[in-house]
CSV table of C-alpha atoms and ligand atoms in Angstrom, one decimal:
chain,number,residue,atom,x,y,z
A,14,MET,CA,66.3,34.3,-27.6
A,15,SER,CA,66.7,37.5,-29.6
A,16,GLU,CA,64.2,40.3,-29.3
A,17,LEU,CA,63.1,41.5,-32.8
A,18,ASN,CA,60.8,44.3,-31.8
A,19,THR,CA,61.7,47.7,-33.4
A,20,LYS,CA,60.4,51.1,-34.1
A,21,TYR,CA,59.8,52.4,-37.6
A,22,LEU,CA,58.1,55.7,-38.4
A,23,GLY,CA,57.6,56.2,-34.7
A,24,LEU,CA,55.4,53.1,-34.6
A,25,ASP,CA,56.0,49.8,-32.7
A,26,PHE,CA,56.6,46.8,-34.9
A,27,LYS,CA,57.1,43.3,-33.4
A,28,ASN,CA,59.9,42.7,-35.9
A,29,PRO,CA,61.5,44.7,-38.8
A,30,LEU,CA,60.0,42.5,-41.6
A,31,ILE,CA,57.4,44.4,-43.7
A,32,VAL,CA,55.7,42.9,-46.7
A,33,GLY,CA,56.1,45.7,-49.3
A,34,SER,CA,53.4,47.1,-51.5
A,35,CYS,CA,52.2,44.5,-54.1
A,36,GLY,CA,49.3,42.3,-55.2
A,37,LEU,CA,49.8,40.1,-52.1
A,38,THR,CA,48.9,43.1,-49.9
A,39,GLY,CA,45.7,43.8,-51.8
A,40,THR,CA,43.2,41.6,-50.0
A,41,ALA,CA,42.5,41.1,-46.3
A,42,ASP,CA,42.8,37.3,-46.4
A,43,SER,CA,46.3,37.4,-48.0
A,44,ILE,CA,47.5,40.1,-45.6
A,45,LEU,CA,46.2,38.3,-42.5
A,46,LYS,CA,47.9,35.1,-43.6
A,47,MET,CA,51.2,36.9,-43.9
A,48,ILE,CA,50.7,38.4,-40.5
A,49,ASP,CA,50.0,34.9,-39.1
A,50,PHE,CA,53.3,33.9,-40.5
A,51,GLY,CA,54.9,36.7,-38.5
A,52,ALA,CA,55.1,39.8,-40.8
A,53,GLY,CA,55.8,42.8,-38.6
A,54,GLY,CA,53.9,45.1,-40.9
A,55,VAL,CA,52.4,45.5,-44.3
A,56,VAL,CA,52.3,48.2,-47.0
A,57,LEU,CA,49.1,47.9,-48.9
A,58,LYS,CA,49.0,47.6,-52.7
A,59,SER,CA,49.2,51.1,-54.0
A,60,VAL,CA,46.3,53.2,-55.1
A,61,PHE,CA,47.5,54.9,-58.3
A,62,GLU,CA,47.1,58.7,-58.6
A,63,GLU,CA,45.8,58.3,-62.2
A,64,GLU,CA,43.1,55.8,-61.1
A,65,ILE,CA,42.0,58.1,-58.4
A,66,ILE,CA,41.7,61.1,-60.7
A,67,LEU,CA,40.1,59.1,-63.6
A,68,GLU,CA,37.5,57.6,-61.3
A,69,HIS,CA,36.8,60.9,-59.7
A,70,GLU,CA,36.4,62.7,-63.0
A,71,LYS,CA,34.1,59.9,-64.3
A,72,ASN,CA,31.9,60.1,-61.2
A,73,LEU,CA,31.7,63.9,-61.5
A,74,LYS,CA,30.9,63.7,-65.2
A,75,GLU,CA,28.1,61.2,-64.6
A,76,ARG,CA,26.5,63.3,-62.0
A,77,LEU,CA,26.8,66.4,-64.1
A,78,GLU,CA,25.2,64.6,-67.1
A,79,LYS,CA,22.3,63.5,-64.9
A,80,GLN,CA,22.0,67.2,-64.0
A,81,ASP,CA,22.0,66.3,-60.4
A,82,SER,CA,19.8,69.0,-58.9
A,83,ASN,CA,21.5,68.6,-55.5
A,84,LEU,CA,24.5,70.8,-55.9
A,85,GLU,CA,25.7,69.8,-52.5
A,86,PHE,CA,27.5,67.0,-54.1
A,87,LEU,CA,30.0,69.5,-55.1
A,88,ASP,CA,31.1,69.7,-51.5
A,89,TYR,CA,34.7,68.6,-51.6
A,90,PHE,CA,34.6,65.8,-49.0
A,91,ASP,CA,31.2,64.5,-50.1
A,92,TYR,CA,32.2,63.7,-53.6
A,93,GLN,CA,35.5,62.2,-52.6
A,94,ILE,CA,33.8,59.6,-50.4
A,95,LYS,CA,31.8,58.4,-53.4
A,96,ASP,CA,34.8,57.3,-55.2
A,97,ASN,CA,34.8,53.5,-55.1
A,98,LEU,CA,38.5,53.0,-55.3
A,99,LEU,CA,39.1,54.8,-52.1
A,100,LYS,CA,36.1,53.2,-50.5
A,101,LYS,CA,37.6,49.8,-51.3
A,102,GLN,CA,41.0,50.8,-50.0
A,103,SER,CA,39.4,52.2,-46.8
A,104,GLN,CA,37.4,49.0,-46.4
A,105,LEU,CA,40.5,46.9,-46.8
A,106,ILE,CA,42.2,48.9,-44.0
A,107,ARG,CA,39.2,48.5,-41.7
A,108,ASP,CA,39.0,44.7,-42.5
A,109,VAL,CA,42.6,44.2,-41.6
A,110,LYS,CA,42.7,46.5,-38.6
A,111,LYS,CA,39.8,44.9,-36.9
A,112,ASP,CA,41.7,41.6,-36.8
A,113,THR,CA,45.2,42.7,-36.0
A,114,ASP,CA,47.2,45.5,-34.3
A,115,VAL,CA,50.1,45.0,-36.7
A,116,PRO,CA,50.9,48.3,-38.4
A,117,VAL,CA,49.2,48.8,-41.8
A,118,ILE,CA,50.8,51.4,-44.1
A,119,ALA,CA,48.6,52.6,-46.9
A,120,SER,CA,50.3,53.4,-50.2
A,121,ILE,CA,49.7,56.0,-53.0
A,122,ASN,CA,51.7,55.8,-56.2
A,123,CYS,CA,51.9,59.4,-57.3
A,124,TYR,CA,53.8,61.7,-59.6
A,125,SER,CA,52.1,65.1,-59.6
A,126,VAL,CA,50.8,67.7,-57.1
A,127,GLY,CA,47.2,68.1,-58.3
A,128,GLU,CA,44.4,67.9,-55.8
A,129,TRP,CA,44.4,64.1,-55.1
A,130,PHE,CA,46.5,64.5,-52.0
A,131,SER,CA,43.5,65.3,-49.9
A,132,TYR,CA,42.4,61.7,-50.4
A,133,ALA,CA,45.2,60.7,-48.1
A,134,LYS,CA,43.0,61.9,-45.2
A,135,LEU,CA,40.4,59.2,-46.1
A,136,LEU,CA,43.0,56.5,-45.7
A,137,GLU,CA,44.0,57.9,-42.4
A,138,ASP,CA,40.4,58.1,-41.2
A,139,ALA,CA,39.9,54.4,-42.2
A,140,GLY,CA,42.6,53.5,-39.7
A,141,ALA,CA,45.9,53.4,-41.7
A,142,ASP,CA,48.8,53.7,-39.3
A,143,ALA,CA,51.0,55.4,-41.8
A,144,LEU,CA,51.2,56.4,-45.4
A,145,GLU,CA,53.9,55.5,-48.0
A,146,LEU,CA,54.1,57.7,-51.1
A,147,ASP,CA,55.6,55.9,-54.0
A,148,LEU,CA,57.1,58.7,-56.0
A,149,TYR,CA,57.2,57.2,-59.4
A,150,ARG,CA,57.8,59.3,-62.3
A,151,ILE,CA,59.9,58.4,-65.4
A,152,PRO,CA,61.5,61.7,-66.5
A,153,SER,CA,60.8,61.1,-70.1
A,154,LYS,CA,60.0,64.7,-71.1
A,155,ILE,CA,63.3,66.0,-72.3
A,156,ASN,CA,62.4,69.6,-71.7
A,157,ILE,CA,61.7,69.1,-68.0
A,158,GLN,CA,64.6,69.8,-65.7
A,159,ALA,CA,65.4,67.8,-62.6
A,160,LYS,CA,64.8,70.7,-60.3
A,161,GLU,CA,61.2,71.0,-61.6
A,162,ILE,CA,60.5,67.3,-60.9
A,163,LEU,CA,62.0,67.6,-57.4
A,164,LYS,CA,60.0,70.7,-56.7
A,165,GLY,CA,56.9,68.6,-57.5
A,166,TYR,CA,58.0,65.8,-55.2
A,167,PHE,CA,58.7,68.2,-52.3
A,168,GLU,CA,55.3,69.9,-52.9
A,169,ILE,CA,53.5,66.5,-52.8
A,170,VAL,CA,55.2,65.7,-49.4
A,171,LYS,CA,54.4,69.1,-48.0
A,172,ARG,CA,50.7,69.0,-49.0
A,173,VAL,CA,50.2,65.4,-47.8
A,174,LYS,CA,51.9,66.2,-44.5
A,175,GLU,CA,49.5,69.2,-44.1
A,176,HIS,CA,46.5,66.9,-44.6
A,177,VAL,CA,47.3,63.9,-42.4
A,178,SER,CA,48.7,63.5,-38.9
A,179,ILE,CA,49.9,59.9,-39.3
A,180,PRO,CA,53.6,59.3,-40.2
A,181,VAL,CA,54.4,59.7,-43.9
A,182,SER,CA,57.3,57.9,-45.8
A,183,VAL,CA,58.4,58.3,-49.4
A,184,LYS,CA,59.6,55.4,-51.6
A,185,ILE,CA,62.1,56.8,-54.0
A,186,SER,CA,64.1,55.7,-57.0
A,187,PRO,CA,67.9,55.4,-56.8
A,188,TYR,CA,68.3,57.4,-60.0
A,189,PHE,CA,69.1,60.9,-58.7
A,190,THR,CA,72.4,62.6,-59.5
A,191,ASP,CA,72.4,64.0,-56.0
A,192,LEU,CA,70.6,61.2,-54.1
A,193,GLY,CA,72.1,62.1,-50.7
A,194,ASN,CA,71.0,65.7,-51.0
A,195,VAL,CA,67.5,64.7,-52.2
A,196,VAL,CA,67.2,62.5,-49.1
A,197,ALA,CA,68.4,65.3,-46.9
A,198,GLN,CA,65.8,67.7,-48.4
A,199,PHE,CA,63.0,65.2,-47.7
A,200,ASP,CA,64.4,64.8,-44.2
A,201,MET,CA,64.3,68.6,-43.7
A,202,LEU,CA,60.7,68.7,-44.8
A,203,GLY,CA,59.9,66.4,-41.9
A,204,ILE,CA,59.3,63.1,-43.7
A,205,ASP,CA,59.2,60.2,-41.3
A,206,GLY,CA,60.9,57.6,-43.4
A,207,ILE,CA,62.5,57.0,-46.8
A,208,VAL,CA,62.1,53.6,-48.5
A,209,MET,CA,65.1,52.8,-50.6
A,210,PHE,CA,64.2,51.9,-53.3
A,211,ASN,CA,61.2,51.5,-55.6
A,212,LYS,CA,61.5,49.3,-58.7
A,213,PHE,CA,60.6,50.6,-62.1
A,214,TYR,CA,58.7,48.3,-64.4
A,215,ASN,CA,61.1,46.7,-66.9
A,216,PRO,CA,59.9,46.9,-70.5
A,217,ASP,CA,60.9,44.3,-73.1
A,218,ILE,CA,60.1,43.5,-76.7
A,219,ASP,CA,58.7,40.1,-77.7
A,220,ILE,CA,60.5,39.8,-81.0
A,221,ASN,CA,58.7,36.6,-82.0
A,222,ASN,CA,55.3,38.1,-81.7
A,223,ASN,CA,56.1,41.8,-82.4
A,224,ARG,CA,54.8,43.3,-79.3
A,225,ILE,CA,56.0,45.2,-76.2
A,226,THR,CA,55.9,43.1,-73.1
A,227,SER,CA,57.1,43.3,-69.5
A,228,GLY,CA,60.6,42.1,-68.6
A,229,PRO,CA,61.2,40.2,-65.3
A,230,ILE,CA,58.8,41.3,-62.6
A,231,TYR,CA,60.6,39.8,-59.7
A,232,SER,CA,63.9,41.1,-58.4
A,233,ASN,CA,67.2,39.3,-58.5
A,234,PRO,CA,68.6,38.1,-55.2
A,235,ASN,CA,72.1,39.6,-56.0
A,236,ASP,CA,70.9,43.2,-56.6
A,237,TYR,CA,70.6,44.4,-53.1
A,238,GLY,CA,73.8,46.5,-53.2
A,239,ASP,CA,72.2,49.9,-54.0
A,240,SER,CA,69.9,49.8,-51.0
A,241,LEU,CA,72.7,48.5,-48.8
A,242,ARG,CA,75.1,51.2,-50.0
A,243,TRP,CA,72.7,54.1,-49.6
A,244,ILE,CA,71.3,53.1,-46.3
A,245,GLY,CA,74.9,52.7,-45.0
A,246,LEU,CA,76.0,56.0,-46.4
A,247,LEU,CA,73.0,58.1,-45.2
A,248,LYS,CA,71.9,56.5,-42.0
A,249,GLU,CA,74.0,58.7,-39.7
A,250,GLN,CA,73.4,61.8,-41.7
A,251,VAL,CA,69.6,62.0,-41.6
A,252,THR,CA,67.1,62.0,-38.8
A,253,CYS,CA,64.3,60.1,-40.6
A,254,ASP,CA,64.0,56.4,-40.6
A,255,LEU,CA,65.3,54.3,-43.6
A,256,SER,CA,63.5,51.2,-44.9
A,257,ALA,CA,65.4,48.8,-47.2
A,258,SER,CA,63.5,47.6,-50.2
A,259,GLY,CA,64.9,45.7,-53.1
A,260,SER,CA,66.3,42.1,-53.6
A,261,VAL,CA,66.0,40.9,-50.0
A,262,HIS,CA,65.6,37.2,-50.6
A,263,SER,CA,67.4,35.6,-47.7
A,264,ALA,CA,67.9,35.9,-44.0
A,265,ALA,CA,71.5,36.9,-44.6
A,266,THR,CA,70.5,39.9,-46.8
A,267,PHE,CA,67.8,40.8,-44.3
A,268,PHE,CA,70.5,40.9,-41.5
A,269,LYS,CA,72.9,42.9,-43.7
A,270,MET,CA,70.2,45.6,-44.4
A,271,LEU,CA,69.7,46.0,-40.6
A,272,LEU,CA,73.5,46.2,-40.1
A,273,ALA,CA,73.7,49.0,-42.7
A,274,GLY,CA,71.1,50.9,-40.5
A,275,ALA,CA,67.7,50.0,-41.9
A,276,ASN,CA,64.9,50.5,-39.4
A,277,SER,CA,62.7,48.1,-41.4
A,278,VAL,CA,63.2,45.8,-44.4
A,279,GLN,CA,60.5,45.3,-47.0
A,280,VAL,CA,60.2,42.0,-49.0
A,281,VAL,CA,58.1,41.3,-52.0
A,282,SER,CA,59.6,39.1,-54.8
A,283,THR,CA,60.8,36.4,-52.4
A,284,ILE,CA,57.3,36.1,-50.9
A,285,TYR,CA,55.8,35.7,-54.4
A,286,LYS,CA,58.4,33.0,-55.1
A,287,ASN,CA,58.5,31.1,-51.9
A,288,GLY,CA,55.0,31.7,-50.4
A,289,PRO,CA,53.9,33.5,-47.2
A,290,GLY,CA,55.4,30.7,-45.0
A,291,TYR,CA,58.8,32.0,-46.0
A,292,ILE,CA,58.3,35.0,-43.7
A,293,ARG,CA,58.7,32.6,-40.8
A,294,ASP,CA,62.0,31.3,-42.3
A,295,LEU,CA,63.3,34.8,-42.8
A,296,LEU,CA,62.6,35.7,-39.2
A,297,SER,CA,64.1,32.6,-37.8
A,298,GLY,CA,67.1,33.0,-40.0
A,299,LEU,CA,67.5,36.5,-38.7
A,300,GLU,CA,67.4,35.3,-35.2
A,301,LYS,CA,70.1,32.7,-35.9
A,302,TRP,CA,72.3,35.4,-37.3
A,303,MET,CA,71.7,37.6,-34.2
A,304,GLU,CA,72.5,34.6,-31.9
A,305,LYS,CA,75.6,33.8,-33.9
A,306,LYS,CA,76.9,37.4,-33.4
A,307,GLU,CA,75.6,37.5,-29.8
A,308,LEU,CA,73.2,40.4,-30.5
A,309,SER,CA,70.1,40.3,-28.4
A,310,ASN,CA,68.0,43.1,-29.8
A,311,MET,CA,67.7,45.7,-32.7
A,312,ASP,CA,69.7,48.3,-30.8
A,313,GLU,CA,72.6,45.9,-30.6
A,314,VAL,CA,72.3,45.0,-34.2
A,315,HIS,CA,72.5,48.7,-35.2
A,316,LYS,CA,75.4,49.4,-32.9
A,317,PHE,CA,77.3,46.4,-34.3
A,318,GLY,CA,76.5,47.6,-37.8
A,319,ARG,CA,77.8,51.1,-36.9
A,320,GLU,CA,81.1,49.6,-35.8
A,321,LEU,CA,81.4,47.8,-39.1
A,322,LEU,CA,80.6,50.9,-41.1
A,323,PRO,CA,82.4,53.8,-39.5
A,324,ASN,CA,82.4,57.3,-41.0
A,325,HIS,CA,79.0,57.3,-42.6
A,326,GLY,CA,79.6,54.1,-44.4
A,327,GLU,CA,82.5,55.5,-46.4
A,328,VAL,CA,83.5,51.8,-47.0
A,329,PHE,CA,80.8,51.9,-49.7
A,330,GLU,CA,82.4,54.7,-51.6
A,331,ARG,CA,84.8,55.0,-54.6
A,332,ALA,CA,87.9,53.8,-52.8
A,333,GLN,CA,86.4,50.3,-52.6
A,334,PHE,CA,86.0,50.2,-56.4
A,335,MET,CA,89.7,50.5,-56.8
A,336,LYS,CA,90.4,48.1,-54.0
A,337,TYR,CA,88.2,45.2,-55.2
A,338,TYR,CA,88.1,45.6,-59.0
A,339,GLY,CA,91.7,46.7,-59.2
A,340,GLN,CA,92.8,43.5,-57.5
A,341,HIS,CA,90.4,41.2,-59.4
A,342,GLU,CA,92.8,39.9,-62.1
A,343,GLN,CA,95.8,39.4,-59.8
B,410,FMN,C1,53.9,42.0,-58.6
B,410,FMN,C2,54.4,43.3,-57.9
B,410,FMN,C3,53.5,44.3,-57.7
B,410,FMN,C4,54.0,45.5,-57.1
B,410,FMN,N1,53.1,46.5,-56.9
B,410,FMN,C5,53.5,47.6,-56.2
B,410,FMN,C6,52.6,48.7,-55.9
B,410,FMN,O1,51.4,48.6,-56.1
B,410,FMN,N2,53.2,49.8,-55.3
B,410,FMN,C7,54.5,49.9,-55.0
B,410,FMN,O2,54.9,50.9,-54.4
B,410,FMN,N3,55.4,48.9,-55.3
B,410,FMN,C8,54.9,47.8,-55.9
B,410,FMN,N4,55.8,46.8,-56.2
B,410,FMN,C9,57.2,47.0,-55.9
B,410,FMN,C10,57.6,46.4,-54.6
B,410,FMN,O3,56.9,47.0,-53.5
B,410,FMN,C11,59.1,46.5,-54.3
B,410,FMN,O4,59.5,47.8,-54.2
B,410,FMN,C12,60.0,45.8,-55.4
B,410,FMN,O5,59.4,44.6,-55.8
B,410,FMN,C13,61.4,45.5,-54.8
B,410,FMN,O6,61.3,44.6,-53.7
B,410,FMN,P1,61.6,43.1,-53.9
B,410,FMN,O7,63.0,43.0,-54.4
B,410,FMN,O8,61.5,42.5,-52.5
B,410,FMN,O9,60.6,42.5,-54.8
B,410,FMN,C14,55.4,45.6,-56.8
B,410,FMN,C15,56.2,44.6,-57.1
B,410,FMN,C16,55.8,43.4,-57.6
B,410,FMN,C17,56.7,42.3,-57.9
């Protein structure tokens, strides 16, 4: 019998399968059901920075219009607590934590420094075990340089780390020219984990009805190569944990991510498609792979993976392109 327990972000997980941030992690019932099926942890549906700011501004405006005579409401923490969105998220954390000791990771989808980061403390106070910052910014302004965007990301991480004592991870996109260096810089800032990768919303055009629509929402089972490559390349070069996210739809892919060096593996699309019971299948499938390879625990899985991927995973680099594509037509 294989032991699946593992550590991620310095926390104990009974197994490395985490249900990633999505609608399924937005209610206590749904979360507890996935935990019953064996999920090792959950990342809550994100609170969006824009929503926090909009709601907060609306509350403030309403109170100012009422000419609230009690100016104490301007006390920073007082008016924060009145924001429903965060109250709801805090309640969700409390509801889940009272019934389980499985780690619950709160998530904020953010893109700017602003003042919102102090809200992270409320999620910590509600009992979140860790915080995942989904750094999601489409660099659409052509006059803004990469270094400016990165400076903002690093500032967000610094400020959030100053406000909370729970572990903090960032979920990043794969679209950086110098992805390895970006990860190294987050690592130097003391980030506890990097989630590779977030998935941008896919726009599409409905040419029959002349309107902009969403493209496919779920991932494709064959698109896990970017996460696999980058976890393999970076694992031995950084001290923070790495979590795989993107196109993990089968026990085999789950096992591959762990071999590449992932400390945890997040799944979303496949749970939407196959239902929460599929968590049990993924875990028993992982156990079968471990038994087949005679690996009895996560340390042995990672050690076996390191032997397969020597020299910082250089097997994922350019030389492989020549090897596999160059021979394809022969
Ligand atoms: C319906 C849906 C809702 C999502 N909502 C969020 C969210 O609120 N915050 C977030 O960081 N990621 C969100 N994601 C992205 C997932 O967490 C995950 O990164 C992405 O789907 C890739 O994983 P997968 O291939 O297992 O689906 C969502 C994905 C889906 C399909």
